PDB file of C-alpha atoms in Angstrom:
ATOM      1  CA  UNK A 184     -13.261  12.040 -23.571  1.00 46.00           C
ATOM      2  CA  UNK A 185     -14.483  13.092 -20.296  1.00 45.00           C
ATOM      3  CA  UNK A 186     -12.400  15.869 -18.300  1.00 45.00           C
ATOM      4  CA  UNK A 187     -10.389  16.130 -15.258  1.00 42.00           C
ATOM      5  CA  UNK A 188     -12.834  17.595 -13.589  1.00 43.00           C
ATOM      6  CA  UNK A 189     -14.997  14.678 -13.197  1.00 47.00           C
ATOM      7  CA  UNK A 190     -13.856  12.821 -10.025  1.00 49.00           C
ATOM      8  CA  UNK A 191     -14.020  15.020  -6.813  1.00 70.00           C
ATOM      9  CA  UNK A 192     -12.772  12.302  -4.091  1.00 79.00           C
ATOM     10  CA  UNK A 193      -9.127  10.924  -4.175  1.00 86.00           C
ATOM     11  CA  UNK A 194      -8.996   7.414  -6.348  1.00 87.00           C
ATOM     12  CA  UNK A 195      -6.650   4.855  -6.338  1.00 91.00           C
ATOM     13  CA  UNK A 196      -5.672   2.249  -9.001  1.00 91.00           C
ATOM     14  CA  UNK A 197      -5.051  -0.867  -8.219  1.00 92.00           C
ATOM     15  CA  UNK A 198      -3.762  -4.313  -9.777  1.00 93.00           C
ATOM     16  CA  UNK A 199      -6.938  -5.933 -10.321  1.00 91.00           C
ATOM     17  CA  UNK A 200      -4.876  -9.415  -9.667  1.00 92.00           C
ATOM     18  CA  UNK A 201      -2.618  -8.302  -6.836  1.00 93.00           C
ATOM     19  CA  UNK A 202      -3.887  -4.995  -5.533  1.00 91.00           C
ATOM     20  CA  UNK A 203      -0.575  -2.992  -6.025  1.00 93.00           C
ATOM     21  CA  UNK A 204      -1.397   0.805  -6.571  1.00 92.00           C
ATOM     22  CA  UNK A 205      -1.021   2.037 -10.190  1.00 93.00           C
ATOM     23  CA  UNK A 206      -1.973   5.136 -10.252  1.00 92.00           C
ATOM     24  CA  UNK A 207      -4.312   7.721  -8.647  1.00 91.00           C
ATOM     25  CA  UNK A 208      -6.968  11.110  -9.313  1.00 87.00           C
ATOM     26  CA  UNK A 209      -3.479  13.443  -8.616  1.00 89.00           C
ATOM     27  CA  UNK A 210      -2.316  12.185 -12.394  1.00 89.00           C
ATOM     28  CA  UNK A 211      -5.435  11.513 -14.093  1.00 89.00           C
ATOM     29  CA  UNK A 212      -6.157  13.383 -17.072  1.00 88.00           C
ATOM     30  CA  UNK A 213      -8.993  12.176 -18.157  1.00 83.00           C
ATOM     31  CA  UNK A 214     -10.900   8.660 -19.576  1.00 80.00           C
ATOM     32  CA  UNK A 215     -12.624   6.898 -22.613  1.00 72.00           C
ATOM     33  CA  UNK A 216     -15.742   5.310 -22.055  1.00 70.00           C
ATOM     34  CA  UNK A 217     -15.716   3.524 -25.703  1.00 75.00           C
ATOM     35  CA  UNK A 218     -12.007   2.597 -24.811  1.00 72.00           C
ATOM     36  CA  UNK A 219     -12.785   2.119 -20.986  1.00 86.00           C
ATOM     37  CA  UNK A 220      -9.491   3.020 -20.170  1.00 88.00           C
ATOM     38  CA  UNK A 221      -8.172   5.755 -17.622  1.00 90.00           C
ATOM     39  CA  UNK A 222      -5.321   8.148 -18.333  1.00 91.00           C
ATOM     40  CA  UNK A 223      -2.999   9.218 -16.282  1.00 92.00           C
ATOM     41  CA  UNK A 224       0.336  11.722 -16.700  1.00 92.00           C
ATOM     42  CA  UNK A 225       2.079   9.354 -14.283  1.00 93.00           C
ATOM     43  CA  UNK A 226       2.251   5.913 -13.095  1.00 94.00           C
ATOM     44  CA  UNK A 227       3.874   4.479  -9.605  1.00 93.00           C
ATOM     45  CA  UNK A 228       7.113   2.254  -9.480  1.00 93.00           C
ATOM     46  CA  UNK A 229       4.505  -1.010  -9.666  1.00 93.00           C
ATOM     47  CA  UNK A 230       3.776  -0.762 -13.387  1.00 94.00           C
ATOM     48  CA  UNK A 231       6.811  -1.696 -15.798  1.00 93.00           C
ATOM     49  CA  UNK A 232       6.933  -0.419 -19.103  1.00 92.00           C
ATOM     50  CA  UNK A 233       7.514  -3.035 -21.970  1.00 90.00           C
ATOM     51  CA  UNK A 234       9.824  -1.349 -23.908  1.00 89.00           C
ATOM     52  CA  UNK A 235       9.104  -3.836 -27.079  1.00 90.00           C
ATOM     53  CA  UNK A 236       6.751  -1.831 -29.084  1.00 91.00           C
ATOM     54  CA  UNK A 237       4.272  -3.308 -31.089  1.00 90.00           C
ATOM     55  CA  UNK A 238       1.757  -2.181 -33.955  1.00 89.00           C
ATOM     56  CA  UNK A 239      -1.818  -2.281 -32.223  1.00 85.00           C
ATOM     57  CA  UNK A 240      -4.261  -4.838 -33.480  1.00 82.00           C
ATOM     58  CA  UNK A 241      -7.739  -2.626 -33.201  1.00 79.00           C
ATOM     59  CA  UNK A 242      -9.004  -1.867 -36.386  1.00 78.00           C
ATOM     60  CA  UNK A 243      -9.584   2.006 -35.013  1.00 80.00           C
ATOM     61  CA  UNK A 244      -5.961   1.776 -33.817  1.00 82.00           C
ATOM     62  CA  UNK A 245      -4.245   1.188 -36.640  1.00 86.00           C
ATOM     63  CA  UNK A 246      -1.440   2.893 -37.409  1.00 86.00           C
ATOM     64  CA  UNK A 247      -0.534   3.313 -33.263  1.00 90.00           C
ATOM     65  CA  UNK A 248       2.474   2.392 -31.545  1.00 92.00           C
ATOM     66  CA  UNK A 249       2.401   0.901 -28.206  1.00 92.00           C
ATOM     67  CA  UNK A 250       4.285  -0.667 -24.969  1.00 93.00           C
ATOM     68  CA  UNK A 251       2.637  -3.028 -22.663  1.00 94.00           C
ATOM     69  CA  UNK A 252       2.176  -2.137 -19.295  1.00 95.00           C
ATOM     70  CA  UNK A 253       3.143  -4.860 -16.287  1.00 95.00           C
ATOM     71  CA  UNK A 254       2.418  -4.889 -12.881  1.00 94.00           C
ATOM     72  CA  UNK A 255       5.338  -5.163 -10.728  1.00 93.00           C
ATOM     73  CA  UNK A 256       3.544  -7.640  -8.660  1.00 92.00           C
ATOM     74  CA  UNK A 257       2.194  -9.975 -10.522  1.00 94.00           C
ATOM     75  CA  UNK A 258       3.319  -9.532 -14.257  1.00 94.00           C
ATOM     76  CA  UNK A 259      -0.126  -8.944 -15.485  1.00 94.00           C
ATOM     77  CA  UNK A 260      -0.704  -6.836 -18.170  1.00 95.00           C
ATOM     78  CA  UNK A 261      -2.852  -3.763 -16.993  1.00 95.00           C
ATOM     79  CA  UNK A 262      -2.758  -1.504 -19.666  1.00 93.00           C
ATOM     80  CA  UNK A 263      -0.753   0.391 -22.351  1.00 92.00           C
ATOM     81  CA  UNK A 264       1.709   3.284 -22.955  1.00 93.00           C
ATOM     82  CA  UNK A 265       0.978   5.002 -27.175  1.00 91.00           C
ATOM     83  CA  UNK A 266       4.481   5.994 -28.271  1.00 92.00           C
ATOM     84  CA  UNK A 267       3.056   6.909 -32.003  1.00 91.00           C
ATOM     85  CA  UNK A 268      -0.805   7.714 -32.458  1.00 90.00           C
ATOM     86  CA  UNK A 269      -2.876   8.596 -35.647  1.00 87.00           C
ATOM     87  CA  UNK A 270      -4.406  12.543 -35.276  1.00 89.00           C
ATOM     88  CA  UNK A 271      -7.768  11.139 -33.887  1.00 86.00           C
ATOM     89  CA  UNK A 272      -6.065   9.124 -31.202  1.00 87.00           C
ATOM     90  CA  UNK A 273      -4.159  11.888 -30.141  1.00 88.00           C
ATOM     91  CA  UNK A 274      -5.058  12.679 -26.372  1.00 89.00           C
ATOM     92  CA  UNK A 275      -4.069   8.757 -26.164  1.00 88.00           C
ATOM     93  CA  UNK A 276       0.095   9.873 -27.014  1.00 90.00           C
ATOM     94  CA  UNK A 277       2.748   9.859 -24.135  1.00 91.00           C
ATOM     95  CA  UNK A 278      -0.126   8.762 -21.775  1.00 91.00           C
ATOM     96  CA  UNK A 279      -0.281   5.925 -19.263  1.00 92.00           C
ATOM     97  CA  UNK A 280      -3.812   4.165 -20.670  1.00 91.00           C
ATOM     98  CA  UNK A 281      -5.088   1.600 -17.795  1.00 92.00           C
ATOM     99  CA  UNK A 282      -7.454  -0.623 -18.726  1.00 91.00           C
ATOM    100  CA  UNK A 283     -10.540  -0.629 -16.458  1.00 90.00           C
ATOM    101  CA  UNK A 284     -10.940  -3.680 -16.851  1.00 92.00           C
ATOM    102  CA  UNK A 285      -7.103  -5.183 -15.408  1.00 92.00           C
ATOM    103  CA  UNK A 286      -7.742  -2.719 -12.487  1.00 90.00           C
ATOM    104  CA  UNK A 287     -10.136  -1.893  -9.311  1.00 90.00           C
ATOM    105  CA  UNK A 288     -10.283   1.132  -8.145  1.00 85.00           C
ATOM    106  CA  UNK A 289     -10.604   2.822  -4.348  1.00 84.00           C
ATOM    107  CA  UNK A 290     -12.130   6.068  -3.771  1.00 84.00           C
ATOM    108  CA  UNK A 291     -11.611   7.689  -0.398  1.00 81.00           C
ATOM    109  CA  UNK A 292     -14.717   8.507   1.682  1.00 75.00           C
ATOM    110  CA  UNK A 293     -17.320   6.354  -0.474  1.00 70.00           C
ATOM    111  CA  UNK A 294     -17.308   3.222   1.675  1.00 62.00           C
ATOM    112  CA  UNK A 295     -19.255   1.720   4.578  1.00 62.00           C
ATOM    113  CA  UNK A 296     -17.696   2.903   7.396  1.00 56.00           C
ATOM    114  CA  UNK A 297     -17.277   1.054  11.058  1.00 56.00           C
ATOM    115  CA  UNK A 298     -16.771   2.726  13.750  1.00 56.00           C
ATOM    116  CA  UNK A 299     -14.876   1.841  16.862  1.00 55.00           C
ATOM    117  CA  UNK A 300     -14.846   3.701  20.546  1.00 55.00           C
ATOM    118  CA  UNK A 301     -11.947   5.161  21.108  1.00 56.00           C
ATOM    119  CA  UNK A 302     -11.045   3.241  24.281  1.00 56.00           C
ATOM    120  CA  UNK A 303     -11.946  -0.177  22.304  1.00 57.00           C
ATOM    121  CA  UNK A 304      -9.898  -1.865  20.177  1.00 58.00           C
ATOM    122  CA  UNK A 305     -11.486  -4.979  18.125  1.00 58.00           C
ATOM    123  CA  UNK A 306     -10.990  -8.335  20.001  1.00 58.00           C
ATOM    124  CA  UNK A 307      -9.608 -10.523  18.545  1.00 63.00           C
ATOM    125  CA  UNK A 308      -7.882 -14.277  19.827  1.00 63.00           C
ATOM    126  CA  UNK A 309      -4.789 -13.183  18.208  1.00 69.00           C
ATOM    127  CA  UNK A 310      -4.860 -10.098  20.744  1.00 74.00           C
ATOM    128  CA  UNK A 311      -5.953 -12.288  23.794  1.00 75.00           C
ATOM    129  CA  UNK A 312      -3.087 -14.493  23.623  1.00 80.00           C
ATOM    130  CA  UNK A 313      -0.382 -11.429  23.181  1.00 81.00           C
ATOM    131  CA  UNK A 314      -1.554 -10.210  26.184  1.00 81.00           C
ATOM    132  CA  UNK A 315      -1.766 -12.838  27.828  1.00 84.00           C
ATOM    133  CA  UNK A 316       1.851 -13.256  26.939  1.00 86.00           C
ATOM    134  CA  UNK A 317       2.751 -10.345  27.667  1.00 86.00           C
ATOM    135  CA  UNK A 318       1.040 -10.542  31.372  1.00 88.00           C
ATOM    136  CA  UNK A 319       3.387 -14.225  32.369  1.00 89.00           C
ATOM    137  CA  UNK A 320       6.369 -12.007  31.224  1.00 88.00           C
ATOM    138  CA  UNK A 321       5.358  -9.394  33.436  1.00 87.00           C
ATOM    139  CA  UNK A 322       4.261 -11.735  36.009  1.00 89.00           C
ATOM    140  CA  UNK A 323       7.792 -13.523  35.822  1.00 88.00           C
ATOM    141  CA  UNK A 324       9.935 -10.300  35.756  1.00 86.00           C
ATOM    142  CA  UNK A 325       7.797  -8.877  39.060  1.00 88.00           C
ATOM    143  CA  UNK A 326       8.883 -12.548  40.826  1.00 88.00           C
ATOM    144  CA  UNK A 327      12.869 -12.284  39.753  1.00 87.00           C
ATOM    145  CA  UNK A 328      12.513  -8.590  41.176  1.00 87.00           C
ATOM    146  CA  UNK A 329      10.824  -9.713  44.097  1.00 89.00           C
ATOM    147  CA  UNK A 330      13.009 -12.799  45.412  1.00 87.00           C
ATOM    148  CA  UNK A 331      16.237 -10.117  44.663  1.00 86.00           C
ATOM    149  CA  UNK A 332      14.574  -7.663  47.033  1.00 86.00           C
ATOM    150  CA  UNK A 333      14.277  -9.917  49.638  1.00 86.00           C
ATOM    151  CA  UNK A 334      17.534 -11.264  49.472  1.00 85.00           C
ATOM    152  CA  UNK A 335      18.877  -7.359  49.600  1.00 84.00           C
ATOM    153  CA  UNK A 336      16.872  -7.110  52.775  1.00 83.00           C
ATOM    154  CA  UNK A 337      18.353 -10.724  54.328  1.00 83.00           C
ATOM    155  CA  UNK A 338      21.760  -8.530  54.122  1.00 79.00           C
ATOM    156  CA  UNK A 339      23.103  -6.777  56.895  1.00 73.00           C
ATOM    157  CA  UNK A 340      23.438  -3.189  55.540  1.00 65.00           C
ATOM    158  CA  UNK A 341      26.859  -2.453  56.973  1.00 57.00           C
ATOM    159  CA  UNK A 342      28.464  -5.418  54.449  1.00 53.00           C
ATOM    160  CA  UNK A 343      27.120  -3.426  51.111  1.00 51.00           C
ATOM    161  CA  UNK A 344      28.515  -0.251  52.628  1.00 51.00           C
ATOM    162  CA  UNK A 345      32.119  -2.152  53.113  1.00 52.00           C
ATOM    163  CA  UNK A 346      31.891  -3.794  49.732  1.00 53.00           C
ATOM    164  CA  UNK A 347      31.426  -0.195  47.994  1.00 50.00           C
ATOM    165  CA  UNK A 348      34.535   1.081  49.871  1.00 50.00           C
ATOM    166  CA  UNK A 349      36.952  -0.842  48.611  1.00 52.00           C
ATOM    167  CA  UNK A 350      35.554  -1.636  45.007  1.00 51.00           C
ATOM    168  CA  UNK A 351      38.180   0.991  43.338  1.00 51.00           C
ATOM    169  CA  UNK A 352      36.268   3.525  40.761  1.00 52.00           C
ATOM    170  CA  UNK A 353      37.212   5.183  37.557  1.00 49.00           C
TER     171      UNK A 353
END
C-alpha cells in the first residue's frame, strides 16, 4: 500500500458520471495499486452509504463485509465502505475505498493554465448583449431624469417654495 506521503498537491475526487466531489488529499490515507482504489478517513455529504451489507464476491475478499457507496448525484456506485475484513485486508476496515475507476480526479496546480489581463475579461456574446442591456436602461433612466429636470426648471421657483410651506410635517 503506498503512504500518505505520496501526493504533494491538493486532489479532489470526483463522480466520474456527475462530477460531484467525493473526497480529497486532506483524508487520504493511502491507495492499492492491485485494488486501484483510494482510501480516505472521510468522505463529503455526496457519497451515501448503503447500509445493506453484503459478503464480497472477490476470491481474495472472502470473508469481508461491505456497504456500497452512492453518489448523491447520480446514484452510481463509486466505491465501498469494509465493515468486517480478514487480517490481510486489514488497512481496508472502517475506510472509505473509492474505486479509481468510478472517479476522476483534480489536482490543483497541474493544469494548463490561461491567462487573462487583468483589465480584460473574456468576450463573450452572452456579455455583449448584458451590456448592451444594461446601456438602454441607463440610456432610458438618464431621459426620465432629464425631461423631470426640465420640467423643474419650466417652474417658477416661488410656487415650490409656497407648496413646502403649507405641506404640514411630522
Amino acid at each position: 500500500m503506498e503512504g500518505e506521503g505520496e501526493c504533494t498537491r491538493p486532489t479532489v475526487y470526483m463522480c466520474g458520471q456527475c462530477r460531484l466531489p467525493l473526497g480529497d488529499t486532506d483524508d487520504r490515507v493511502g491507495s492499492h495499486p492491485e485494488d486501484t482504489i483510494v482510501l480516505l478517513k472521510a468522505v463529503t455529504m455526496h457519497v451515501n452509504i448503503d447500509m445493506d451489507k453484503q459478503l464480497s464476491s472477490f476470491p481474495n475478499e472472502v470473508g469481508s463485509v461491505l456497504c456500497k457507496l452512492h453518489c448523491e448525484g447520480c446514484n452510481s456506485v463509486v466505491g465501498r465502505f469494509y465493515t468486517a475484513t480478514p487480517r490481510h485486508l486489514d488497512y481496508k476496515r472502517d475506510l472509505f475505498s473509492l474505486a479509481v475507476s468510478a472517479t476522476k480526479s483534480y489536482t490543483f496546480g497541474i493544469a494548463d493554465k490561461q491567462v487573462v489581463n487583468d483589465c480584460e475579461e473574456p468576450k463573450t456574446l452572452n456579455t455583449f448583449e448584458t451590456l448592451q442591456q444594461q446601456i438602454k436602461k441607463c440610456n432610458n433612466f438618464l431621459g426620465a431624469l432629464e425631461k423631470k429636470v426640465a420640467n423643474l426648471e419650466k417652474k417658477p421657483s416661488g410656487s415650490s417654495l409656497k407648496k413646502s410651506s403649507n405641506s404640514v410635517c411630522c
